[in-house]
CSV table of C-alpha atoms and ligand atoms in Angstrom, one decimal:
chain,number,residue,atom,x,y,z
A,19,MET,CA,-0.1,0.1,0.2
A,20,THR,CA,1.1,3.5,-1.1
A,21,SER,CA,1.9,6.1,2.3
A,22,ARG,CA,-0.7,9.1,1.5
A,23,THR,CA,2.5,11.3,2.3
A,24,GLN,CA,4.5,9.8,-0.6
A,25,PRO,CA,4.0,11.7,-3.8
A,26,ALA,CA,3.5,9.7,-7.2
A,27,PRO,CA,6.8,9.2,-8.8
A,28,ASP,CA,5.7,11.1,-11.9
A,29,VAL,CA,4.4,14.4,-10.1
A,30,PRO,CA,7.0,16.8,-9.6
A,31,ARG,CA,7.2,18.4,-6.3
A,32,LYS,CA,8.8,21.7,-7.0
A,33,VAL,CA,9.1,23.9,-4.1
A,34,LEU,CA,9.6,27.4,-6.7
A,35,SER,CA,7.0,27.1,-9.4
A,36,ALA,CA,4.6,28.8,-11.1
A,37,ALA,CA,2.0,27.0,-9.7
A,38,GLY,CA,1.9,29.3,-6.4
A,39,GLY,CA,5.2,28.7,-5.0
A,40,VAL,CA,6.7,32.3,-5.8
A,41,ASN,CA,6.3,35.9,-4.5
A,42,ARG,CA,3.4,37.1,-6.9
A,43,SER,CA,4.6,40.5,-6.7
A,44,LEU,CA,7.8,39.3,-8.3
A,45,GLU,CA,5.9,37.9,-11.0
A,46,ALA,CA,4.2,41.0,-11.5
A,47,MET,CA,7.0,43.1,-11.8
A,48,GLU,CA,8.0,44.3,-15.5
A,49,TYR,CA,11.3,45.6,-16.5
A,50,ALA,CA,10.9,46.8,-20.3
A,51,VAL,CA,14.6,47.4,-20.8
A,52,ARG,CA,15.6,43.7,-20.7
A,53,GLY,CA,12.2,42.4,-22.1
A,54,GLN,CA,11.2,40.7,-25.2
A,55,LEU,CA,12.5,42.9,-27.7
A,56,VAL,CA,16.1,42.2,-26.2
A,57,LEU,CA,15.5,38.6,-25.9
A,58,ARG,CA,14.4,38.7,-29.9
A,59,ALA,CA,17.2,40.6,-30.6
A,60,GLU,CA,19.4,38.4,-29.1
A,61,ALA,CA,18.0,35.5,-31.0
A,62,LEU,CA,18.5,37.4,-34.1
A,63,ALA,CA,22.1,38.2,-33.3
A,64,ARG,CA,22.8,34.5,-32.8
A,65,GLN,CA,21.3,33.7,-36.1
A,66,LEU,CA,23.5,36.5,-37.9
A,67,SER,CA,26.5,34.8,-36.1
A,68,ARG,CA,25.8,31.2,-37.1
A,69,ARG,CA,25.7,32.6,-40.7
A,70,VAL,CA,29.1,31.9,-42.7
A,71,PRO,CA,29.6,34.0,-45.4
A,72,ASP,CA,28.2,32.9,-48.5
A,73,SER,CA,26.5,30.4,-47.0
A,74,GLN,CA,22.8,29.7,-47.1
A,75,PRO,CA,20.5,29.9,-44.2
A,76,SER,CA,19.3,26.9,-42.7
A,77,PRO,CA,15.6,25.9,-43.8
A,78,SER,CA,14.2,26.9,-40.6
A,79,GLU,CA,15.6,30.5,-41.0
A,80,SER,CA,14.8,33.0,-43.6
A,81,PRO,CA,17.5,35.6,-44.5
A,82,LEU,CA,17.5,38.6,-42.5
A,83,PRO,CA,17.3,42.2,-44.1
A,84,PHE,CA,20.2,43.4,-42.3
A,85,HIS,CA,24.0,42.4,-41.3
A,86,SER,CA,23.8,43.2,-37.7
A,87,VAL,CA,21.8,43.8,-34.7
A,88,VAL,CA,22.2,47.5,-33.3
A,89,TYR,CA,21.3,47.7,-29.3
A,90,CYS,CA,19.6,51.0,-28.4
A,91,ASN,CA,17.8,49.7,-25.8
A,92,ILE,CA,20.0,50.6,-22.8
A,93,GLY,CA,22.5,52.9,-21.5
A,94,ASN,CA,25.2,50.4,-21.5
A,95,PRO,CA,27.9,52.5,-23.3
A,96,GLN,CA,31.0,50.0,-23.2
A,97,SER,CA,28.4,47.4,-24.8
A,98,VAL,CA,28.3,49.4,-28.0
A,99,GLY,CA,32.2,50.1,-28.4
A,100,GLN,CA,32.9,53.2,-25.8
A,101,LYS,CA,36.3,52.6,-24.7
A,102,PRO,CA,37.2,52.6,-21.0
A,103,ILE,CA,39.0,55.5,-19.7
A,104,SER,CA,42.7,54.7,-19.3
A,105,PHE,CA,43.4,56.0,-15.9
A,106,VAL,CA,40.3,54.2,-14.3
A,107,ARG,CA,41.0,51.0,-15.7
A,108,GLN,CA,45.0,51.4,-14.9
A,109,VAL,CA,44.2,52.2,-11.3
A,110,LEU,CA,41.6,49.1,-11.1
A,111,ALA,CA,44.4,46.8,-12.8
A,112,ALA,CA,47.1,47.9,-10.1
A,113,ILE,CA,44.7,47.4,-7.3
A,114,MET,CA,43.5,43.9,-8.7
A,115,CYS,CA,47.3,42.7,-9.3
A,116,PRO,CA,49.5,44.6,-6.8
A,117,THR,CA,52.4,42.9,-8.2
A,118,LEU,CA,52.1,45.0,-11.1
A,119,ILE,CA,53.0,48.0,-8.7
A,120,ALA,CA,55.7,46.4,-6.4
A,121,PRO,CA,58.5,48.5,-5.9
A,122,ASP,CA,60.9,46.1,-8.2
A,123,ALA,CA,58.3,45.6,-10.9
A,124,PRO,CA,59.0,47.5,-14.6
A,125,ALA,CA,57.1,50.7,-14.5
A,126,VAL,CA,54.1,50.0,-16.7
A,127,PHE,CA,51.9,52.7,-15.4
A,128,PRO,CA,52.1,56.7,-14.8
A,129,SER,CA,53.6,57.5,-11.2
A,130,ASP,CA,50.0,58.9,-10.3
A,131,VAL,CA,48.4,55.7,-11.1
A,132,VAL,CA,50.9,53.9,-9.1
A,133,GLN,CA,50.2,56.4,-6.1
A,134,ARG,CA,46.7,56.2,-6.4
A,135,ALA,CA,46.7,52.0,-6.3
A,136,ARG,CA,49.2,52.3,-3.3
A,137,ASP,CA,46.8,54.9,-1.8
A,138,VAL,CA,43.7,52.6,-2.1
A,139,LEU,CA,45.6,49.3,-1.4
A,140,ALA,CA,47.3,51.1,2.1
A,141,ALA,CA,43.8,52.4,3.2
A,142,SER,CA,42.0,49.0,2.8
A,143,HIS,CA,42.6,45.1,2.9
A,144,GLY,CA,42.6,45.0,-0.7
A,145,VAL,CA,39.8,44.0,-3.2
A,146,GLY,CA,39.4,40.6,-2.1
A,147,ALA,CA,38.4,41.6,1.5
A,148,TYR,CA,35.0,42.8,2.7
A,149,SER,CA,34.9,46.6,3.5
A,150,GLU,CA,32.8,48.5,6.2
A,151,SER,CA,29.1,48.0,5.0
A,152,ARG,CA,29.1,51.7,4.3
A,153,GLY,CA,31.9,51.5,2.0
A,154,LEU,CA,35.7,52.1,2.5
A,155,PRO,CA,35.9,54.9,4.9
A,156,PHE,CA,38.7,56.6,2.6
A,157,VAL,CA,36.4,56.4,-0.4
A,158,ARG,CA,33.5,57.8,1.5
A,159,ALA,CA,35.7,60.5,2.7
A,160,ARG,CA,36.9,61.5,-0.5
A,161,VAL,CA,33.5,61.3,-2.1
A,162,ALA,CA,32.1,63.8,0.6
A,163,LYS,CA,34.8,66.2,-0.3
A,164,ALA,CA,34.1,65.9,-4.0
A,165,ILE,CA,30.6,66.6,-3.2
A,166,HIS,CA,31.6,69.8,-1.1
A,167,ARG,CA,33.9,70.8,-4.2
A,168,ARG,CA,30.7,70.3,-6.7
A,169,ASP,CA,28.2,72.2,-4.4
A,170,GLY,CA,30.0,74.3,-2.4
A,171,PHE,CA,28.4,72.6,0.9
A,172,PRO,CA,30.0,70.2,3.3
A,173,SER,CA,28.9,66.5,3.2
A,174,HIS,CA,29.4,63.7,5.9
A,175,PRO,CA,31.1,60.5,5.2
A,176,ASP,CA,28.9,58.9,7.3
A,177,ASN,CA,26.0,60.1,5.1
A,178,ILE,CA,27.4,58.3,2.0
A,179,PHE,CA,26.7,54.8,1.3
A,180,LEU,CA,28.7,53.0,-1.7
A,181,SER,CA,26.4,50.4,-3.1
A,182,ASN,CA,26.5,48.0,-6.3
A,183,GLY,CA,25.3,50.6,-8.8
A,184,ALA,CA,22.9,53.1,-8.0
A,185,SER,CA,20.1,51.1,-8.4
A,186,ASP,CA,20.6,48.9,-5.0
A,187,SER,CA,20.8,52.2,-3.0
A,188,VAL,CA,17.6,53.3,-4.7
A,189,LYS,CA,15.8,49.5,-3.5
A,190,VAL,CA,17.1,50.0,-0.1
A,191,LEU,CA,15.4,53.4,0.5
A,192,LEU,CA,12.2,52.3,-1.4
A,193,SER,CA,11.9,49.3,1.0
A,194,MET,CA,12.4,51.4,4.0
A,195,LEU,CA,9.8,53.7,2.8
A,196,LEU,CA,7.1,51.5,1.8
A,197,ARG,CA,5.5,50.0,4.9
A,198,THR,CA,1.9,48.6,3.5
A,199,PRO,CA,0.3,48.7,0.1
A,200,THR,CA,-1.3,52.0,0.6
A,201,ASP,CA,2.2,53.9,1.2
A,202,GLY,CA,2.9,55.5,-1.9
A,203,VAL,CA,6.0,57.2,-4.0
A,204,MET,CA,5.7,59.5,-6.7
A,205,ILE,CA,7.4,58.7,-9.7
A,206,PRO,CA,7.4,60.4,-13.2
A,207,ILE,CA,5.9,59.5,-16.1
A,208,PRO,CA,7.8,58.4,-18.1
A,209,GLN,CA,10.1,56.6,-15.8
A,210,TYR,CA,13.1,54.5,-15.7
A,211,PRO,CA,11.5,51.1,-15.1
A,212,LEU,CA,14.0,50.7,-11.9
A,213,TYR,CA,11.3,52.4,-9.7
A,214,SER,CA,8.2,51.1,-11.2
A,215,ALA,CA,9.6,47.1,-11.2
A,216,SER,CA,10.9,47.8,-7.4
A,217,MET,CA,7.7,49.6,-6.1
A,218,THR,CA,5.7,46.2,-7.6
A,219,ALA,CA,8.2,43.8,-6.0
A,220,LEU,CA,8.0,45.9,-2.5
A,221,ASN,CA,3.9,45.7,-3.2
A,222,GLY,CA,3.8,49.8,-2.5
A,223,ALA,CA,1.5,52.2,-4.6
A,224,GLN,CA,3.2,53.9,-7.7
A,225,VAL,CA,1.7,57.6,-7.8
A,226,GLY,CA,2.8,58.4,-11.2
A,227,TYR,CA,3.3,62.3,-12.4
A,228,TYR,CA,3.3,63.2,-15.8
A,229,LEU,CA,6.2,65.0,-17.3
A,230,ASP,CA,5.1,67.9,-19.9
A,231,GLU,CA,6.1,66.6,-23.5
A,232,ASP,CA,4.9,69.8,-25.5
A,233,ASN,CA,7.3,71.8,-22.8
A,234,ALA,CA,10.6,69.9,-23.2
A,235,TRP,CA,9.5,67.1,-21.0
A,236,GLY,CA,9.1,69.7,-18.2
A,237,LEU,CA,8.3,68.6,-14.6
A,238,GLY,CA,5.7,71.0,-13.0
A,239,VAL,CA,4.7,71.7,-9.6
A,240,ASP,CA,0.8,72.0,-10.7
A,241,GLU,CA,0.9,68.4,-12.1
A,242,LEU,CA,2.9,67.2,-8.8
A,243,GLN,CA,0.0,68.7,-6.7
A,244,LEU,CA,-2.6,67.2,-8.5
A,245,ARG,CA,-1.5,63.7,-8.7
A,246,LEU,CA,-0.6,63.9,-5.0
A,247,ASP,CA,-4.2,65.2,-4.0
A,248,GLU,CA,-5.7,62.4,-6.2
A,249,ALA,CA,-3.6,59.8,-4.7
A,250,ARG,CA,-4.0,61.2,-1.1
A,251,GLY,CA,-7.9,60.9,-2.1
A,252,ARG,CA,-7.7,57.1,-3.1
A,253,GLY,CA,-6.4,56.6,0.6
A,254,ILE,CA,-2.5,56.6,-0.4
A,255,THR,CA,0.1,57.8,2.2
A,256,VAL,CA,2.2,59.3,-0.1
A,257,ARG,CA,5.6,59.3,1.2
A,258,ALA,CA,8.3,60.3,-1.0
A,259,LEU,CA,9.0,61.8,-4.7
A,260,VAL,CA,11.4,60.3,-7.4
A,261,VAL,CA,13.0,63.1,-9.6
A,262,ILE,CA,15.6,61.8,-12.4
A,263,ASN,CA,17.4,64.8,-13.2
A,264,PRO,CA,18.9,64.7,-16.3
A,265,GLY,CA,15.7,62.3,-17.4
A,266,ASN,CA,15.6,58.8,-18.1
A,267,PRO,CA,13.9,58.0,-20.7
A,268,THR,CA,13.3,61.9,-21.4
A,269,GLY,CA,16.5,63.6,-21.3
A,270,GLN,CA,15.1,66.8,-19.9
A,271,VAL,CA,17.6,68.8,-17.4
A,272,LEU,CA,15.9,70.8,-14.5
A,273,SER,CA,16.6,74.4,-14.0
A,274,GLU,CA,17.7,75.7,-10.5
A,275,GLN,CA,14.5,77.4,-9.9
A,276,ASN,CA,12.4,74.2,-11.0
A,277,LEU,CA,14.4,72.5,-8.4
A,278,LYS,CA,13.6,75.2,-5.7
A,279,ASP,CA,10.0,74.9,-6.6
A,280,ILE,CA,9.9,71.1,-6.1
A,281,ILE,CA,11.9,71.2,-2.7
A,282,HIS,CA,9.2,74.0,-1.5
A,283,PHE,CA,6.5,71.3,-2.6
A,284,CYS,CA,8.2,68.5,-0.7
A,285,GLU,CA,8.4,70.3,2.2
A,286,ARG,CA,4.9,71.5,2.4
A,287,GLU,CA,3.5,68.2,1.5
A,288,ASN,CA,6.2,66.2,4.0
A,289,LEU,CA,7.6,64.1,1.4
A,290,VAL,CA,11.1,62.6,0.9
A,291,ILE,CA,13.1,63.6,-2.2
A,292,MET,CA,14.8,60.8,-3.8
A,293,ALA,CA,16.9,62.7,-6.6
A,294,ASP,CA,18.3,60.2,-9.2
A,295,GLU,CA,21.3,62.3,-10.3
A,296,VAL,CA,23.5,59.5,-12.3
A,297,TYR,CA,23.3,61.6,-15.5
A,298,GLN,CA,24.7,64.7,-13.8
A,299,LYS,CA,28.0,64.8,-16.4
A,300,ASN,CA,25.6,64.1,-19.3
A,301,VAL,CA,24.5,67.6,-20.0
A,302,TYR,CA,24.7,68.8,-23.3
A,303,THR,CA,22.6,72.5,-23.1
A,304,GLU,CA,24.9,75.5,-22.1
A,305,GLU,CA,21.5,77.0,-20.7
A,306,LYS,CA,20.9,74.5,-17.9
A,307,PRO,CA,23.9,73.5,-16.2
A,308,PHE,CA,23.3,70.3,-13.9
A,309,VAL,CA,22.4,71.7,-10.1
A,310,SER,CA,22.5,69.0,-7.6
A,311,PHE,CA,19.3,68.7,-5.0
A,312,LYS,CA,21.9,68.7,-2.3
A,313,LYS,CA,23.1,71.9,-3.3
A,314,VAL,CA,19.7,73.8,-3.7
A,315,VAL,CA,18.4,71.9,-0.3
A,316,SER,CA,21.6,73.6,1.4
A,317,GLU,CA,21.4,77.2,0.0
A,318,LEU,CA,17.5,76.7,0.9
A,319,ARG,CA,18.6,75.5,4.3
A,320,SER,CA,15.6,73.4,3.9
A,321,GLN,CA,15.1,70.4,6.4
A,322,VAL,CA,13.4,68.3,3.8
A,323,GLU,CA,14.9,64.8,3.7
A,324,LEU,CA,16.9,64.0,0.7
A,325,ALA,CA,18.8,60.9,-0.9
A,326,SER,CA,20.7,61.5,-3.6
A,327,PHE,CA,22.3,58.9,-6.3
A,328,HIS,CA,25.0,58.7,-8.3
A,329,SER,CA,27.0,56.0,-10.3
A,330,VAL,CA,30.1,55.2,-12.4
A,331,SER,CA,27.7,53.5,-15.2
A,332,LYS,CA,26.9,56.9,-16.7
A,333,GLY,CA,28.7,60.0,-17.3
A,334,VAL,CA,31.5,59.3,-19.6
A,335,MET,CA,33.2,56.5,-17.7
A,336,GLY,CA,30.0,54.2,-18.7
A,337,GLU,CA,31.7,51.8,-16.3
A,338,CYS,CA,28.1,49.7,-16.1
A,339,GLY,CA,29.7,46.3,-15.3
A,340,LEU,CA,31.6,47.7,-12.1
A,341,ARG,CA,28.7,48.1,-10.6
A,342,GLY,CA,29.5,51.2,-8.6
A,343,GLY,CA,27.5,53.7,-7.0
A,344,TYR,CA,26.3,55.9,-4.0
A,345,MET,CA,23.9,57.3,-2.2
A,346,GLU,CA,23.9,60.7,0.1
A,347,VAL,CA,21.6,61.2,2.7
A,348,LEU,CA,20.5,64.4,4.4
A,349,ASN,CA,18.5,65.6,6.9
A,350,MET,CA,17.6,62.0,8.0
A,351,ASP,CA,17.1,60.8,11.5
A,352,GLN,CA,20.1,59.1,13.1
A,353,TYR,CA,17.7,56.1,13.6
A,354,VAL,CA,17.4,56.1,9.9
A,355,ASN,CA,20.9,56.3,8.8
A,356,GLU,CA,21.5,53.3,11.4
A,357,LEU,CA,18.6,51.6,9.7
A,358,ILE,CA,20.1,52.2,6.0
A,359,TYR,CA,23.6,50.7,7.8
A,360,LYS,CA,21.9,47.7,9.0
A,361,LEU,CA,20.2,47.1,5.3
A,362,PHE,CA,23.5,47.7,4.0
A,363,SER,CA,25.3,45.7,6.3
A,364,VAL,CA,22.9,42.5,5.4
A,365,SER,CA,24.7,42.0,2.0
A,366,LEU,CA,28.2,42.9,4.0
A,367,CYS,CA,29.5,45.5,1.7
A,368,SER,CA,29.7,46.5,-2.1
A,369,ASN,CA,31.9,45.3,-4.4
A,370,ILE,CA,35.1,47.0,-3.9
A,371,VAL,CA,36.2,47.5,-7.3
A,372,GLY,CA,33.0,49.4,-8.0
A,373,GLN,CA,33.8,51.5,-4.7
A,374,VAL,CA,37.5,52.2,-6.1
A,375,ALA,CA,35.5,53.4,-9.4
A,376,VAL,CA,33.3,55.9,-7.6
A,377,ASP,CA,36.5,57.2,-6.0
A,378,LEU,CA,38.0,57.6,-9.4
A,379,MET,CA,35.2,59.0,-11.1
A,380,MET,CA,34.7,62.0,-7.9
A,381,THR,CA,38.5,62.5,-7.9
A,382,PRO,CA,39.9,62.5,-11.2
A,383,PRO,CA,43.6,63.2,-12.1
A,384,GLU,CA,44.2,67.3,-12.1
A,385,GLN,CA,46.0,69.5,-14.1
A,386,GLY,CA,49.9,68.7,-13.8
A,387,ASP,CA,49.2,65.1,-12.8
A,388,PRO,CA,51.2,62.8,-15.1
A,389,SER,CA,47.9,61.1,-16.4
A,390,TYR,CA,45.9,64.2,-16.7
A,391,GLU,CA,46.4,65.0,-20.5
A,392,LEU,CA,45.4,61.8,-21.4
A,393,TYR,CA,42.5,61.5,-18.9
A,394,ASN,CA,41.2,65.2,-20.3
A,395,SER,CA,41.1,64.0,-23.9
A,396,GLU,CA,39.8,60.8,-23.3
A,397,VAL,CA,36.7,62.3,-21.3
A,398,THR,CA,36.5,65.3,-23.7
A,399,ASN,CA,36.1,63.1,-27.0
A,400,ILE,CA,33.5,60.7,-25.4
A,401,TYR,CA,31.4,63.7,-24.1
A,402,GLU,CA,31.8,65.8,-27.3
A,403,SER,CA,30.9,62.7,-28.9
A,404,LEU,CA,27.7,62.1,-27.1
A,405,ARG,CA,26.5,65.7,-27.7
A,406,ARG,CA,27.2,65.4,-31.2
A,407,LYS,CA,25.3,62.1,-31.4
A,408,ALA,CA,22.4,63.4,-29.4
A,409,ILE,CA,22.2,66.3,-31.6
A,410,ALA,CA,22.3,64.2,-34.9
A,411,MET,CA,20.1,61.6,-33.8
A,412,SER,CA,17.0,63.8,-32.8
A,413,ASP,CA,17.8,66.0,-35.6
A,414,GLY,CA,17.2,62.7,-37.8
A,415,LEU,CA,14.2,61.5,-36.0
A,416,ASN,CA,12.4,64.7,-36.1
A,417,ALA,CA,12.8,64.5,-39.9
A,418,PHE,CA,10.5,61.6,-40.2
A,419,GLU,CA,6.9,62.3,-41.3
A,420,GLY,CA,4.7,61.5,-38.1
A,421,VAL,CA,7.6,61.3,-35.5
A,422,ARG,CA,8.2,64.3,-32.6
A,423,CYS,CA,11.3,64.3,-30.8
A,424,ASN,CA,12.4,66.6,-28.0
A,425,PRO,CA,16.0,67.2,-28.2
A,426,SER,CA,18.1,65.5,-25.3
A,427,GLU,CA,19.6,68.3,-23.0
A,428,GLY,CA,21.2,65.5,-20.8
A,429,ALA,CA,21.2,61.6,-20.3
A,430,MET,CA,21.6,59.2,-23.0
A,431,TYR,CA,18.1,58.7,-24.6
A,432,LEU,CA,15.6,60.2,-26.6
A,433,PHE,CA,12.2,59.3,-26.7
A,434,PRO,CA,10.6,60.1,-29.6
A,435,ARG,CA,6.7,60.1,-30.3
A,436,ILE,CA,5.0,58.3,-33.1
A,437,THR,CA,2.0,58.7,-34.3
A,438,ILE,CA,0.7,55.4,-35.1
A,439,PRO,CA,-2.3,54.9,-37.6
A,440,PRO,CA,-5.2,53.1,-36.3
A,441,ALA,CA,-5.1,50.2,-38.3
A,442,ALA,CA,-1.9,49.3,-36.4
A,443,VAL,CA,-3.6,50.0,-33.4
A,444,THR,CA,-6.0,47.5,-34.1
A,445,GLU,CA,-3.6,45.1,-35.3
A,446,ALA,CA,-1.5,45.3,-32.4
A,447,LYS,CA,-4.7,44.8,-30.1
A,448,ASN,CA,-5.6,41.7,-32.5
A,449,LEU,CA,-2.2,40.4,-31.7
A,450,GLY,CA,-2.9,40.6,-27.8
A,451,LEU,CA,-0.1,43.1,-27.4
A,452,ALA,CA,0.2,45.5,-24.5
A,453,SER,CA,0.6,48.5,-26.9
A,454,ALA,CA,0.8,49.6,-30.6
A,455,ASP,CA,4.4,50.7,-29.9
A,456,VAL,CA,5.4,47.2,-28.8
A,457,MET,CA,4.4,46.2,-32.3
A,458,TYR,CA,6.0,49.2,-34.0
A,459,CYS,CA,9.4,48.4,-32.2
A,460,LEU,CA,9.2,44.7,-32.9
A,461,GLU,CA,8.5,45.2,-36.6
A,462,MET,CA,11.5,47.8,-36.3
A,463,LEU,CA,13.8,45.0,-35.0
A,464,GLU,CA,12.7,42.5,-37.6
A,465,ALA,CA,13.2,44.9,-40.6
A,466,THR,CA,16.1,46.7,-39.4
A,467,GLY,CA,18.2,44.9,-36.6
A,468,ILE,CA,17.9,47.9,-34.2
A,469,CYS,CA,16.5,47.1,-31.0
A,470,VAL,CA,14.9,50.0,-28.9
A,471,VAL,CA,12.4,49.9,-26.3
A,472,PRO,CA,8.4,50.5,-26.6
A,473,GLY,CA,7.5,53.8,-24.6
A,474,SER,CA,5.0,51.6,-22.9
A,475,GLY,CA,7.6,50.0,-20.7
A,476,PHE,CA,8.4,53.6,-19.3
A,477,GLY,CA,4.7,54.9,-19.0
A,478,GLN,CA,2.9,57.2,-21.2
A,479,ARG,CA,0.0,59.1,-21.6
A,480,LYS,CA,-2.8,57.4,-22.7
A,481,GLY,CA,-3.1,57.3,-26.7
A,482,THR,CA,0.3,58.4,-27.2
A,483,TYR,CA,3.0,56.2,-28.7
A,484,HIS,CA,6.7,56.6,-28.2
A,485,PHE,CA,9.7,54.6,-28.2
A,486,ARG,CA,13.1,55.2,-26.3
A,487,THR,CA,16.3,54.6,-28.2
A,488,THR,CA,19.9,55.3,-26.8
A,489,PHE,CA,22.1,57.5,-29.0
A,490,LEU,CA,25.2,55.3,-27.6
A,491,PRO,CA,26.4,53.7,-31.2
A,492,SER,CA,29.5,54.8,-32.5
A,493,GLU,CA,29.3,58.3,-34.5
A,494,LYS,CA,30.3,56.6,-37.8
A,495,GLU,CA,26.8,53.9,-37.1
A,496,ILE,CA,24.6,56.8,-36.4
A,497,PRO,CA,23.8,57.9,-39.6
A,498,GLY,CA,23.2,54.5,-40.7
A,499,VAL,CA,21.1,53.7,-37.9
A,500,ILE,CA,18.8,57.1,-38.7
A,501,ASP,CA,18.3,55.6,-42.1
A,502,ARG,CA,17.4,52.2,-41.4
A,503,MET,CA,14.9,53.7,-39.0
A,504,HIS,CA,13.6,56.1,-41.4
A,505,ARG,CA,13.3,53.3,-44.0
A,506,PHE,CA,11.5,51.1,-41.7
A,507,HIS,CA,9.1,54.1,-40.4
A,508,GLN,CA,8.2,55.1,-43.9
A,509,GLN,CA,7.3,51.3,-44.5
A,510,PHE,CA,5.4,50.8,-41.6
A,511,MET,CA,3.2,53.9,-42.2
A,512,LEU,CA,2.8,52.9,-45.7
A,513,LYS,CA,1.8,49.0,-44.7
A,514,TYR,CA,-1.0,50.6,-42.0
A,515,SER,CA,-2.3,53.5,-43.7
B,612,PLP,C1,17.9,56.8,-14.0
B,612,PLP,C2,18.5,55.5,-13.5
B,612,PLP,N1,19.0,55.3,-12.6
B,612,PLP,C3,19.8,54.4,-12.2
B,612,PLP,C4,20.2,53.5,-12.9
B,612,PLP,C5,21.0,52.6,-12.4
B,612,PLP,O1,22.0,52.7,-12.5
B,612,PLP,P1,23.4,51.4,-11.8
B,612,PLP,O2,24.0,51.1,-12.7
B,612,PLP,O3,24.1,52.5,-11.1
B,612,PLP,O4,22.6,50.7,-11.3
B,612,PLP,C6,20.0,53.9,-14.4
B,612,PLP,C7,20.6,52.7,-15.1
B,612,PLP,O5,20.2,53.1,-16.6
B,612,PLP,C8,19.3,54.9,-14.8
B,612,PLP,O6,18.9,55.4,-15.9
């Protein structure tokens, strides 16, 4: 006789399974930047790489109408050819392999690189040891000094938390803010989906506020007030406001006056400000230099609680893979600071190479240092190239009929609006796609090999359609990318008109 506790031999008993074994909030989470489009792009890239020159495709594969897949879906500069900054990699190489800078080793690096690496090694146990949970004290002290230099206001090293990219810090702060499903955080629409995805996972209420597309994706305080009041009317306890400046996916840069208005709003409404400033070095307009929330909060002597985030992934370093970032908190209770410390200590510490990369980003070589000339020319070339590509790409897109694109004042993206013909909207519905822009982007990928992200993955006003593209491919490639997009766009419009 079979015991009742013994499973039938052919019934799998998975603890983690779709049949109820996972956290449902995680299932509901969406992250378009790495979604359906990218999986298809990767499959197409594999198909291309299997193709031997002059050979026939396998019978199951029809020939592709392009020779390369171009990834414009993610702000990952080095994945599309951007070179790392020599100074950064030299210091990191030396700390990874200290024998390279042993006193008897041949001199392979400039003297300031050697000194920098020796300073890191002297002030730490090297890259193979955990650091303090907030991060290496000497790095935090130097980050604090660099913030002081940037803003003209002091920063305290104990208010700096070094993390694996900015993402981990953002998630820690959201996890502290969201106590129950009726706690909410205001996030921009469109927004970078780290926020929506993390809030879905944490079961919090997303309180969206719309950026004003007709006004260069501006952030209006009236809109904030409207959405806040609406949310409170629905019983949501709104606890914080996320501002992404410069914006992703929208590329706008906020003026100092705008920052002041936002700070006054948050003071009045008792909201924590989460200032995502990872693109602070990616500003391409002279009229609106980047101004940090920390600076304006300090100038106003405001007591508003602020957390600001920065990263080595963006700027001109583009060191996404090193996973270095930091969060600075201001005006937070000591209790909160200690709780953040506890949350960080559960993961012991962030990776040390990323921590050192943060130090190198915040305190680069200075004029007169042996590495300065090369550093300066590499940084300037990358920055100038980004600026030219931003203009070339938005000019290109604006020349398409039925496409309107605000220029990028900052960051690494454009978010053009596409007028999609009604027949295409119907077709997308018939296909069961979430939005017509998903179909537009899928068809673009199949026709051109260019991978962009549908606007619906970031949020957009009902009835409007967009896609997000980076302008990160090399300058040589950009005209070809625009041309491929243009030809596709014309065919798409013709097909559905
Ligand atoms: C607005 C914004 N915040 C945060 C991040 C996360 O960056 P990190 O690589 O530092 O985690 C990104 C990455 O694209 C971003 O665009």
